[in-house]
C-alpha cells in the first residue's frame, strides 16, 4: 500500500478547490467542451389540435386552486 504524505493531499485539495471556484476556469472548460456537443437538427413542433387531446383530467381541488388565482400583474 502506498502512503501519500498529508501535506501533498492537502495541497492537491486546495488547488482543486481554487480551480473549481474560478469563473474564468469554468468559462474555459465550457469553451473547450462546446466543439464536442452536437446540435441535433431542430424539428418544428406542430401544434396539436384540441380534438386529439383525450383523457386529461384535473382534480376539482386543483381546478379551484387555479381558478381562484389572480391574473399576472393584478
mmCIF file of N, CA, C and O in Angstrom:
data_model
loop_
_atom_site.group_PDB
_atom_site.id
_atom_site.type_symbol
_atom_site.label_atom_id
_atom_site.label_comp_id
_atom_site.label_asym_id
_atom_site.label_seq_id
_atom_site.Cartn_x
_atom_site.Cartn_y
_atom_site.Cartn_z
ATOM 1 N N UNK A 1 0.842 -1.184 0.000
ATOM 2 C CA UNK A 1 0.000 0.000 0.000
ATOM 3 C C UNK A 1 0.885 1.244 0.000
ATOM 4 O O UNK A 1 1.834 1.338 0.756
ATOM 5 N N UNK A 2 0.538 2.207 -0.831
ATOM 6 C CA UNK A 2 1.302 3.444 -0.922
ATOM 7 C C UNK A 2 0.717 4.474 0.022
ATOM 8 O O UNK A 2 -0.494 4.685 0.058
ATOM 9 N N UNK A 3 1.578 5.117 0.784
ATOM 10 C CA UNK A 3 1.148 6.161 1.718
ATOM 11 C C UNK A 3 1.527 7.508 1.132
ATOM 12 O O UNK A 3 2.679 7.733 0.768
ATOM 13 N N UNK A 4 0.536 8.380 1.014
ATOM 14 C CA UNK A 4 0.769 9.726 0.480
ATOM 15 C C UNK A 4 0.870 10.682 1.665
ATOM 16 O O UNK A 4 -0.016 10.704 2.528
ATOM 17 N N UNK A 5 1.926 11.487 1.718
ATOM 18 C CA UNK A 5 2.073 12.425 2.833
ATOM 19 C C UNK A 5 0.901 13.400 2.911
ATOM 20 O O UNK A 5 0.321 13.794 1.897
ATOM 21 N N UNK A 6 0.549 13.769 4.131
ATOM 22 C CA UNK A 6 -0.609 14.627 4.383
ATOM 23 C C UNK A 6 -0.475 15.980 3.683
ATOM 24 O O UNK A 6 -1.436 16.506 3.147
ATOM 25 N N UNK A 7 0.730 16.566 3.680
ATOM 26 C CA UNK A 7 0.893 17.881 3.060
ATOM 27 C C UNK A 7 0.642 17.829 1.557
ATOM 28 O O UNK A 7 0.123 18.770 0.968
ATOM 29 N N UNK A 8 0.936 16.704 0.893
ATOM 30 C CA UNK A 8 0.674 16.568 -0.531
ATOM 31 C C UNK A 8 -0.826 16.503 -0.777
ATOM 32 O O UNK A 8 -1.349 17.146 -1.692
ATOM 33 N N UNK A 9 -1.542 15.754 0.047
ATOM 34 C CA UNK A 9 -3.001 15.630 -0.096
ATOM 35 C C UNK A 9 -3.666 16.975 0.127
ATOM 36 O O UNK A 9 -4.545 17.383 -0.637
ATOM 37 N N UNK A 10 -3.267 17.693 1.172
ATOM 38 C CA UNK A 10 -3.875 18.998 1.458
ATOM 39 C C UNK A 10 -3.580 19.993 0.347
ATOM 40 O O UNK A 10 -4.440 20.786 -0.022
ATOM 41 N N UNK A 11 -2.390 19.965 -0.227
ATOM 42 C CA UNK A 11 -2.049 20.878 -1.323
ATOM 43 C C UNK A 11 -2.920 20.581 -2.543
ATOM 44 O O UNK A 11 -3.423 21.486 -3.195
ATOM 45 N N UNK A 12 -3.108 19.304 -2.854
ATOM 46 C CA UNK A 12 -3.941 18.932 -4.002
ATOM 47 C C UNK A 12 -5.378 19.384 -3.801
ATOM 48 O O UNK A 12 -6.029 19.844 -4.715
ATOM 49 N N UNK A 13 -5.922 19.234 -2.592
ATOM 50 C CA UNK A 13 -7.293 19.659 -2.323
ATOM 51 C C UNK A 13 -7.440 21.162 -2.505
ATOM 52 O O UNK A 13 -8.379 21.628 -3.113
ATOM 53 N N UNK A 14 -6.491 21.932 -1.977
ATOM 54 C CA UNK A 14 -6.574 23.394 -2.083
ATOM 55 C C UNK A 14 -6.524 23.816 -3.546
ATOM 56 O O UNK A 14 -7.268 24.687 -3.973
ATOM 57 N N UNK A 15 -5.665 23.198 -4.314
ATOM 58 C CA UNK A 15 -5.540 23.549 -5.726
ATOM 59 C C UNK A 15 -6.835 23.227 -6.470
ATOM 60 O O UNK A 15 -7.313 24.019 -7.272
ATOM 61 N N UNK A 16 -7.426 22.081 -6.191
ATOM 62 C CA UNK A 16 -8.669 21.693 -6.853
ATOM 63 C C UNK A 16 -9.800 22.625 -6.487
ATOM 64 O O UNK A 16 -10.605 23.013 -7.333
ATOM 65 N N UNK A 17 -9.889 23.027 -5.231
ATOM 66 C CA UNK A 17 -10.953 23.935 -4.791
ATOM 67 C C UNK A 17 -10.784 25.300 -5.435
ATOM 68 O O UNK A 17 -11.751 25.889 -5.915
ATOM 69 N N UNK A 18 -9.562 25.787 -5.495
ATOM 70 C CA UNK A 18 -9.329 27.088 -6.119
ATOM 71 C C UNK A 18 -9.691 27.062 -7.595
ATOM 72 O O UNK A 18 -10.291 27.994 -8.107
ATOM 73 N N UNK A 19 -9.350 25.983 -8.283
ATOM 74 C CA UNK A 19 -9.669 25.877 -9.707
ATOM 75 C C UNK A 19 -11.175 25.772 -9.918
ATOM 76 O O UNK A 19 -11.716 26.335 -10.861
ATOM 77 N N UNK A 20 -11.855 25.047 -9.035
ATOM 78 C CA UNK A 20 -13.299 24.875 -9.182
ATOM 79 C C UNK A 20 -14.049 26.166 -8.925
ATOM 80 O O UNK A 20 -15.137 26.365 -9.451
ATOM 81 N N UNK A 21 -13.507 27.044 -8.129
ATOM 82 C CA UNK A 21 -14.204 28.279 -7.766
ATOM 83 C C UNK A 21 -13.962 29.421 -8.745
ATOM 84 O O UNK A 21 -14.552 30.473 -8.615
ATOM 85 N N UNK A 22 -13.121 29.222 -9.715
ATOM 86 C CA UNK A 22 -12.787 30.286 -10.650
ATOM 87 C C UNK A 22 -13.790 30.332 -11.801
ATOM 88 O O UNK A 22 -13.970 29.349 -12.515
ATOM 89 N N UNK A 23 -14.430 31.458 -11.977
ATOM 90 C CA UNK A 23 -15.386 31.625 -13.069
ATOM 91 C C UNK A 23 -14.671 31.543 -14.418
ATOM 92 O O UNK A 23 -15.189 30.963 -15.368
ATOM 93 N N UNK A 24 -13.474 32.077 -14.484
ATOM 94 C CA UNK A 24 -12.709 32.009 -15.729
ATOM 95 C C UNK A 24 -12.378 30.561 -16.069
ATOM 96 O O UNK A 24 -12.403 30.172 -17.226
ATOM 97 N N UNK A 25 -12.068 29.777 -15.056
ATOM 98 C CA UNK A 25 -11.795 28.361 -15.274
ATOM 99 C C UNK A 25 -13.042 27.660 -15.812
ATOM 100 O O UNK A 25 -12.958 26.849 -16.744
ATOM 101 N N UNK A 26 -14.190 27.977 -15.251
ATOM 102 C CA UNK A 26 -15.439 27.382 -15.707
ATOM 103 C C UNK A 26 -15.743 27.779 -17.156
ATOM 104 O O UNK A 26 -16.109 26.939 -17.976
ATOM 105 N N UNK A 27 -15.560 29.053 -17.467
ATOM 106 C CA UNK A 27 -15.806 29.511 -18.841
ATOM 107 C C UNK A 27 -14.855 28.834 -19.812
ATOM 108 O O UNK A 27 -15.230 28.472 -20.924
ATOM 109 N N UNK A 28 -13.607 28.654 -19.390
ATOM 110 C CA UNK A 28 -12.636 27.968 -20.239
ATOM 111 C C UNK A 28 -13.023 26.520 -20.476
ATOM 112 O O UNK A 28 -12.906 26.000 -21.592
ATOM 113 N N UNK A 29 -13.485 25.851 -19.414
ATOM 114 C CA UNK A 29 -13.929 24.461 -19.558
ATOM 115 C C UNK A 29 -15.089 24.366 -20.540
ATOM 116 O O UNK A 29 -15.132 23.475 -21.382
ATOM 117 N N UNK A 30 -16.038 25.281 -20.431
ATOM 118 C CA UNK A 30 -17.198 25.279 -21.334
ATOM 119 C C UNK A 30 -16.766 25.531 -22.776
ATOM 120 O O UNK A 30 -17.260 24.886 -23.699
ATOM 121 N N UNK A 31 -15.847 26.460 -22.976
ATOM 122 C CA UNK A 31 -15.376 26.768 -24.328
ATOM 123 C C UNK A 31 -14.673 25.566 -24.944
ATOM 124 O O UNK A 31 -14.819 25.295 -26.140
ATOM 125 N N UNK A 32 -13.919 24.820 -24.137
ATOM 126 C CA UNK A 32 -13.244 23.634 -24.657
ATOM 127 C C UNK A 32 -14.224 22.508 -24.952
ATOM 128 O O UNK A 32 -14.001 21.703 -25.846
ATOM 129 N N UNK A 33 -15.334 22.432 -24.225
ATOM 130 C CA UNK A 33 -16.313 21.371 -24.423
ATOM 131 C C UNK A 33 -17.275 21.659 -25.580
ATOM 132 O O UNK A 33 -17.799 20.745 -26.194
ATOM 133 N N UNK A 34 -17.510 22.920 -25.885
ATOM 134 C CA UNK A 34 -18.510 23.308 -26.884
ATOM 135 C C UNK A 34 -18.329 22.598 -28.227
ATOM 136 O O UNK A 34 -19.317 22.144 -28.808
ATOM 137 N N UNK A 35 -17.119 22.457 -28.754
ATOM 138 C CA UNK A 35 -16.987 21.775 -30.048
ATOM 139 C C UNK A 35 -17.398 20.300 -29.996
ATOM 140 O O UNK A 35 -17.689 19.706 -31.024
ATOM 141 N N UNK A 36 -17.445 19.712 -28.819
ATOM 142 C CA UNK A 36 -17.783 18.293 -28.694
ATOM 143 C C UNK A 36 -19.294 18.057 -28.645
ATOM 144 O O UNK A 36 -19.728 16.921 -28.719
ATOM 145 N N UNK A 37 -20.072 19.104 -28.465
ATOM 146 C CA UNK A 37 -21.524 18.959 -28.354
ATOM 147 C C UNK A 37 -22.147 19.068 -29.736
ATOM 148 O O UNK A 37 -22.030 20.082 -30.416
ATOM 149 N N UNK A 38 -22.839 18.042 -30.113
ATOM 150 C CA UNK A 38 -23.520 18.050 -31.413
ATOM 151 C C UNK A 38 -24.919 18.629 -31.226
ATOM 152 O O UNK A 38 -25.627 18.280 -30.289
ATOM 153 N N UNK A 39 -25.286 19.505 -32.118
ATOM 154 C CA UNK A 39 -26.616 20.111 -32.061
ATOM 155 C C UNK A 39 -27.522 19.333 -33.001
ATOM 156 O O UNK A 39 -27.268 19.288 -34.212
ATOM 157 N N UNK A 40 -28.561 18.695 -32.473
ATOM 158 C CA UNK A 40 -29.450 17.939 -33.359
ATOM 159 C C UNK A 40 -30.260 18.876 -34.251
ATOM 160 O O UNK A 40 -30.514 20.026 -33.895
ATOM 161 N N UNK A 41 -30.630 18.364 -35.402
ATOM 162 C CA UNK A 41 -31.464 19.159 -36.300
ATOM 163 C C UNK A 41 -32.798 19.435 -35.609
ATOM 164 O O UNK A 41 -33.436 18.528 -35.085
ATOM 165 N N UNK A 42 -33.178 20.677 -35.594
ATOM 166 C CA UNK A 42 -34.416 21.070 -34.915
ATOM 167 C C UNK A 42 -35.618 20.696 -35.769
ATOM 168 O O UNK A 42 -35.734 21.098 -36.918
ATOM 169 N N UNK A 43 -36.472 19.926 -35.184
ATOM 170 C CA UNK A 43 -37.725 19.574 -35.852
ATOM 171 C C UNK A 43 -38.804 20.519 -35.334
ATOM 172 O O UNK A 43 -38.975 20.671 -34.134
ATOM 173 N N UNK A 44 -39.478 21.164 -36.245
ATOM 174 C CA UNK A 44 -40.520 22.104 -35.838
ATOM 175 C C UNK A 44 -41.684 21.327 -35.229
ATOM 176 O O UNK A 44 -42.199 20.385 -35.826
ATOM 177 N N UNK A 45 -42.070 21.714 -34.037
ATOM 178 C CA UNK A 45 -43.201 21.066 -33.374
ATOM 179 C C UNK A 45 -44.497 21.644 -33.922
ATOM 180 O O UNK A 45 -44.709 22.856 -33.916
ATOM 181 N N UNK A 46 -45.316 20.763 -34.404
ATOM 182 C CA UNK A 46 -46.610 21.192 -34.932
ATOM 183 C C UNK A 46 -47.612 21.267 -33.782
ATOM 184 O O UNK A 46 -47.590 20.423 -32.888
ATOM 185 N N UNK A 47 -48.474 22.269 -33.778
ATOM 186 C CA UNK A 47 -49.479 22.345 -32.726
ATOM 187 C C UNK A 47 -50.450 21.169 -32.806
ATOM 188 O O UNK A 47 -50.762 20.688 -33.894
ATOM 189 N N UNK A 48 -50.869 20.709 -31.655
ATOM 190 C CA UNK A 48 -51.813 19.582 -31.595
ATOM 191 C C UNK A 48 -53.224 20.142 -31.517
ATOM 192 O O UNK A 48 -53.532 20.963 -30.651
ATOM 193 N N UNK A 49 -54.100 19.727 -32.408
ATOM 194 C CA UNK A 49 -55.473 20.223 -32.346
ATOM 195 C C UNK A 49 -56.171 19.677 -31.085
ATOM 196 O O UNK A 49 -55.924 18.543 -30.674
ATOM 197 N N UNK A 50 -57.001 20.485 -30.455
ATOM 198 C CA UNK A 50 -57.693 20.052 -29.237
ATOM 199 C C UNK A 50 -58.498 18.770 -29.405
ATOM 200 O O UNK A 50 -58.675 18.022 -28.448
ATOM 201 N N UNK A 51 -58.949 18.486 -30.610
ATOM 202 C CA UNK A 51 -59.747 17.265 -30.829
ATOM 203 C C UNK A 51 -58.923 15.998 -30.607
ATOM 204 O O UNK A 51 -59.479 14.918 -30.408
ATOM 205 N N UNK A 52 -57.592 16.103 -30.653
ATOM 206 C CA UNK A 52 -56.741 14.930 -30.446
ATOM 207 C C UNK A 52 -56.333 14.733 -28.979
ATOM 208 O O UNK A 52 -55.693 13.737 -28.655
ATOM 209 N N UNK A 53 -56.671 15.672 -28.126
ATOM 210 C CA UNK A 53 -56.306 15.568 -26.715
ATOM 211 C C UNK A 53 -57.434 14.862 -25.987
ATOM 212 O O UNK A 53 -58.556 15.370 -25.895
ATOM 213 N N UNK A 54 -57.143 13.677 -25.481
ATOM 214 C CA UNK A 54 -58.150 12.878 -24.784
ATOM 215 C C UNK A 54 -57.585 12.390 -23.453
ATOM 216 O O UNK A 54 -56.387 12.163 -23.321
ATOM 217 N N UNK A 55 -58.444 12.203 -22.479
ATOM 218 C CA UNK A 55 -58.060 11.571 -21.231
ATOM 219 C C UNK A 55 -57.374 12.460 -20.215
ATOM 220 O O UNK A 55 -56.800 11.955 -19.265
ATOM 221 N N UNK A 56 -57.405 13.749 -20.394
ATOM 222 C CA UNK A 56 -56.786 14.642 -19.424
ATOM 223 C C UNK A 56 -57.830 14.986 -18.380
ATOM 224 O O UNK A 56 -58.910 15.499 -18.704
ATOM 225 N N UNK A 57 -57.522 14.675 -17.125
ATOM 226 C CA UNK A 57 -58.451 15.009 -16.042
ATOM 227 C C UNK A 57 -57.738 15.868 -15.019
ATOM 228 O O UNK A 57 -56.534 15.711 -14.785
ATOM 229 N N UNK A 58 -58.455 16.792 -14.454
ATOM 230 C CA UNK A 58 -57.928 17.673 -13.428
ATOM 231 C C UNK A 58 -58.791 17.517 -12.191
ATOM 232 O O UNK A 58 -60.015 17.663 -12.276
ATOM 233 N N UNK A 59 -58.174 17.200 -11.043
ATOM 234 C CA UNK A 59 -58.958 17.074 -9.819
ATOM 235 C C UNK A 59 -59.665 18.390 -9.503
ATOM 236 O O UNK A 59 -59.121 19.473 -9.751
ATOM 237 N N UNK A 60 -60.891 18.336 -8.966
ATOM 238 C CA UNK A 60 -61.638 19.563 -8.650
ATOM 239 C C UNK A 60 -60.875 20.523 -7.743
ATOM 240 O O UNK A 60 -60.940 21.732 -7.929
ATOM 241 N N UNK A 61 -60.121 19.991 -6.786
ATOM 242 C CA UNK A 61 -59.371 20.881 -5.881
ATOM 243 C C UNK A 61 -58.313 21.679 -6.643
ATOM 244 O O UNK A 61 -58.085 22.857 -6.370
ATOM 245 N N UNK A 62 -57.664 21.048 -7.620
ATOM 246 C CA UNK A 62 -56.663 21.758 -8.425
ATOM 247 C C UNK A 62 -57.319 22.790 -9.320
ATOM 248 O O UNK A 62 -56.797 23.889 -9.498
ATOM 249 N N UNK A 63 -58.464 22.450 -9.888
ATOM 250 C CA UNK A 63 -59.174 23.394 -10.747
ATOM 251 C C UNK A 63 -59.608 24.616 -9.944
ATOM 252 O O UNK A 63 -59.495 25.749 -10.421
ATOM 253 N N UNK A 64 -60.068 24.394 -8.717
ATOM 254 C CA UNK A 64 -60.457 25.533 -7.863
ATOM 255 C C UNK A 64 -59.248 26.395 -7.515
ATOM 256 O O UNK A 64 -59.319 27.614 -7.529
ATOM 257 N N UNK A 65 -58.137 25.746 -7.220
ATOM 258 C CA UNK A 65 -56.921 26.487 -6.865
ATOM 259 C C UNK A 65 -56.503 27.407 -8.001
ATOM 260 O O UNK A 65 -56.239 28.597 -7.792
ATOM 261 N N UNK A 66 -56.472 26.879 -9.206
ATOM 262 C CA UNK A 66 -56.084 27.685 -10.364
ATOM 263 C C UNK A 66 -57.140 28.745 -10.659
ATOM 264 O O UNK A 66 -56.812 29.886 -10.985
ATOM 265 N N UNK A 67 -58.389 28.397 -10.526
ATOM 266 C CA UNK A 67 -59.473 29.345 -10.791
ATOM 267 C C UNK A 67 -59.471 30.520 -9.841
ATOM 268 O O UNK A 67 -59.882 31.628 -10.205
ATOM 269 N N UNK A 68 -59.008 30.323 -8.619
ATOM 270 C CA UNK A 68 -59.014 31.398 -7.626
ATOM 271 C C UNK A 68 -57.743 32.251 -7.663
ATOM 272 O O UNK A 68 -57.657 33.261 -6.979
ATOM 273 N N UNK A 69 -56.759 31.850 -8.460
ATOM 274 C CA UNK A 69 -55.529 32.636 -8.541
ATOM 275 C C UNK A 69 -55.788 33.895 -9.371
ATOM 276 O O UNK A 69 -56.534 33.873 -10.335
ATOM 277 N N UNK A 70 -55.126 34.963 -8.991
ATOM 278 C CA UNK A 70 -55.302 36.202 -9.745
ATOM 279 C C UNK A 70 -54.462 36.142 -11.013
ATOM 280 O O UNK A 70 -53.525 35.359 -11.131
ATOM 281 N N UNK A 71 -54.783 36.980 -11.955
ATOM 282 C CA UNK A 71 -54.019 37.082 -13.170
ATOM 283 C C UNK A 71 -52.683 37.760 -12.873
ATOM 284 O O UNK A 71 -52.559 38.518 -11.923
ATOM 285 N N UNK A 72 -51.692 37.508 -13.688
ATOM 286 C CA UNK A 72 -50.384 38.121 -13.512
ATOM 287 C C UNK A 72 -50.526 39.643 -13.609
ATOM 288 O O UNK A 72 -51.137 40.170 -14.530
ATOM 289 N N UNK A 73 -49.971 40.326 -12.625
ATOM 290 C CA UNK A 73 -49.995 41.779 -12.635
ATOM 291 C C UNK A 73 -51.150 42.398 -11.895
ATOM 292 O O UNK A 73 -51.266 43.617 -11.820
ATOM 293 N N UNK A 74 -52.040 41.561 -11.346
ATOM 294 C CA UNK A 74 -53.179 42.122 -10.575
ATOM 295 C C UNK A 74 -52.706 42.689 -9.256
ATOM 296 O O UNK A 74 -51.825 42.272 -8.642
#
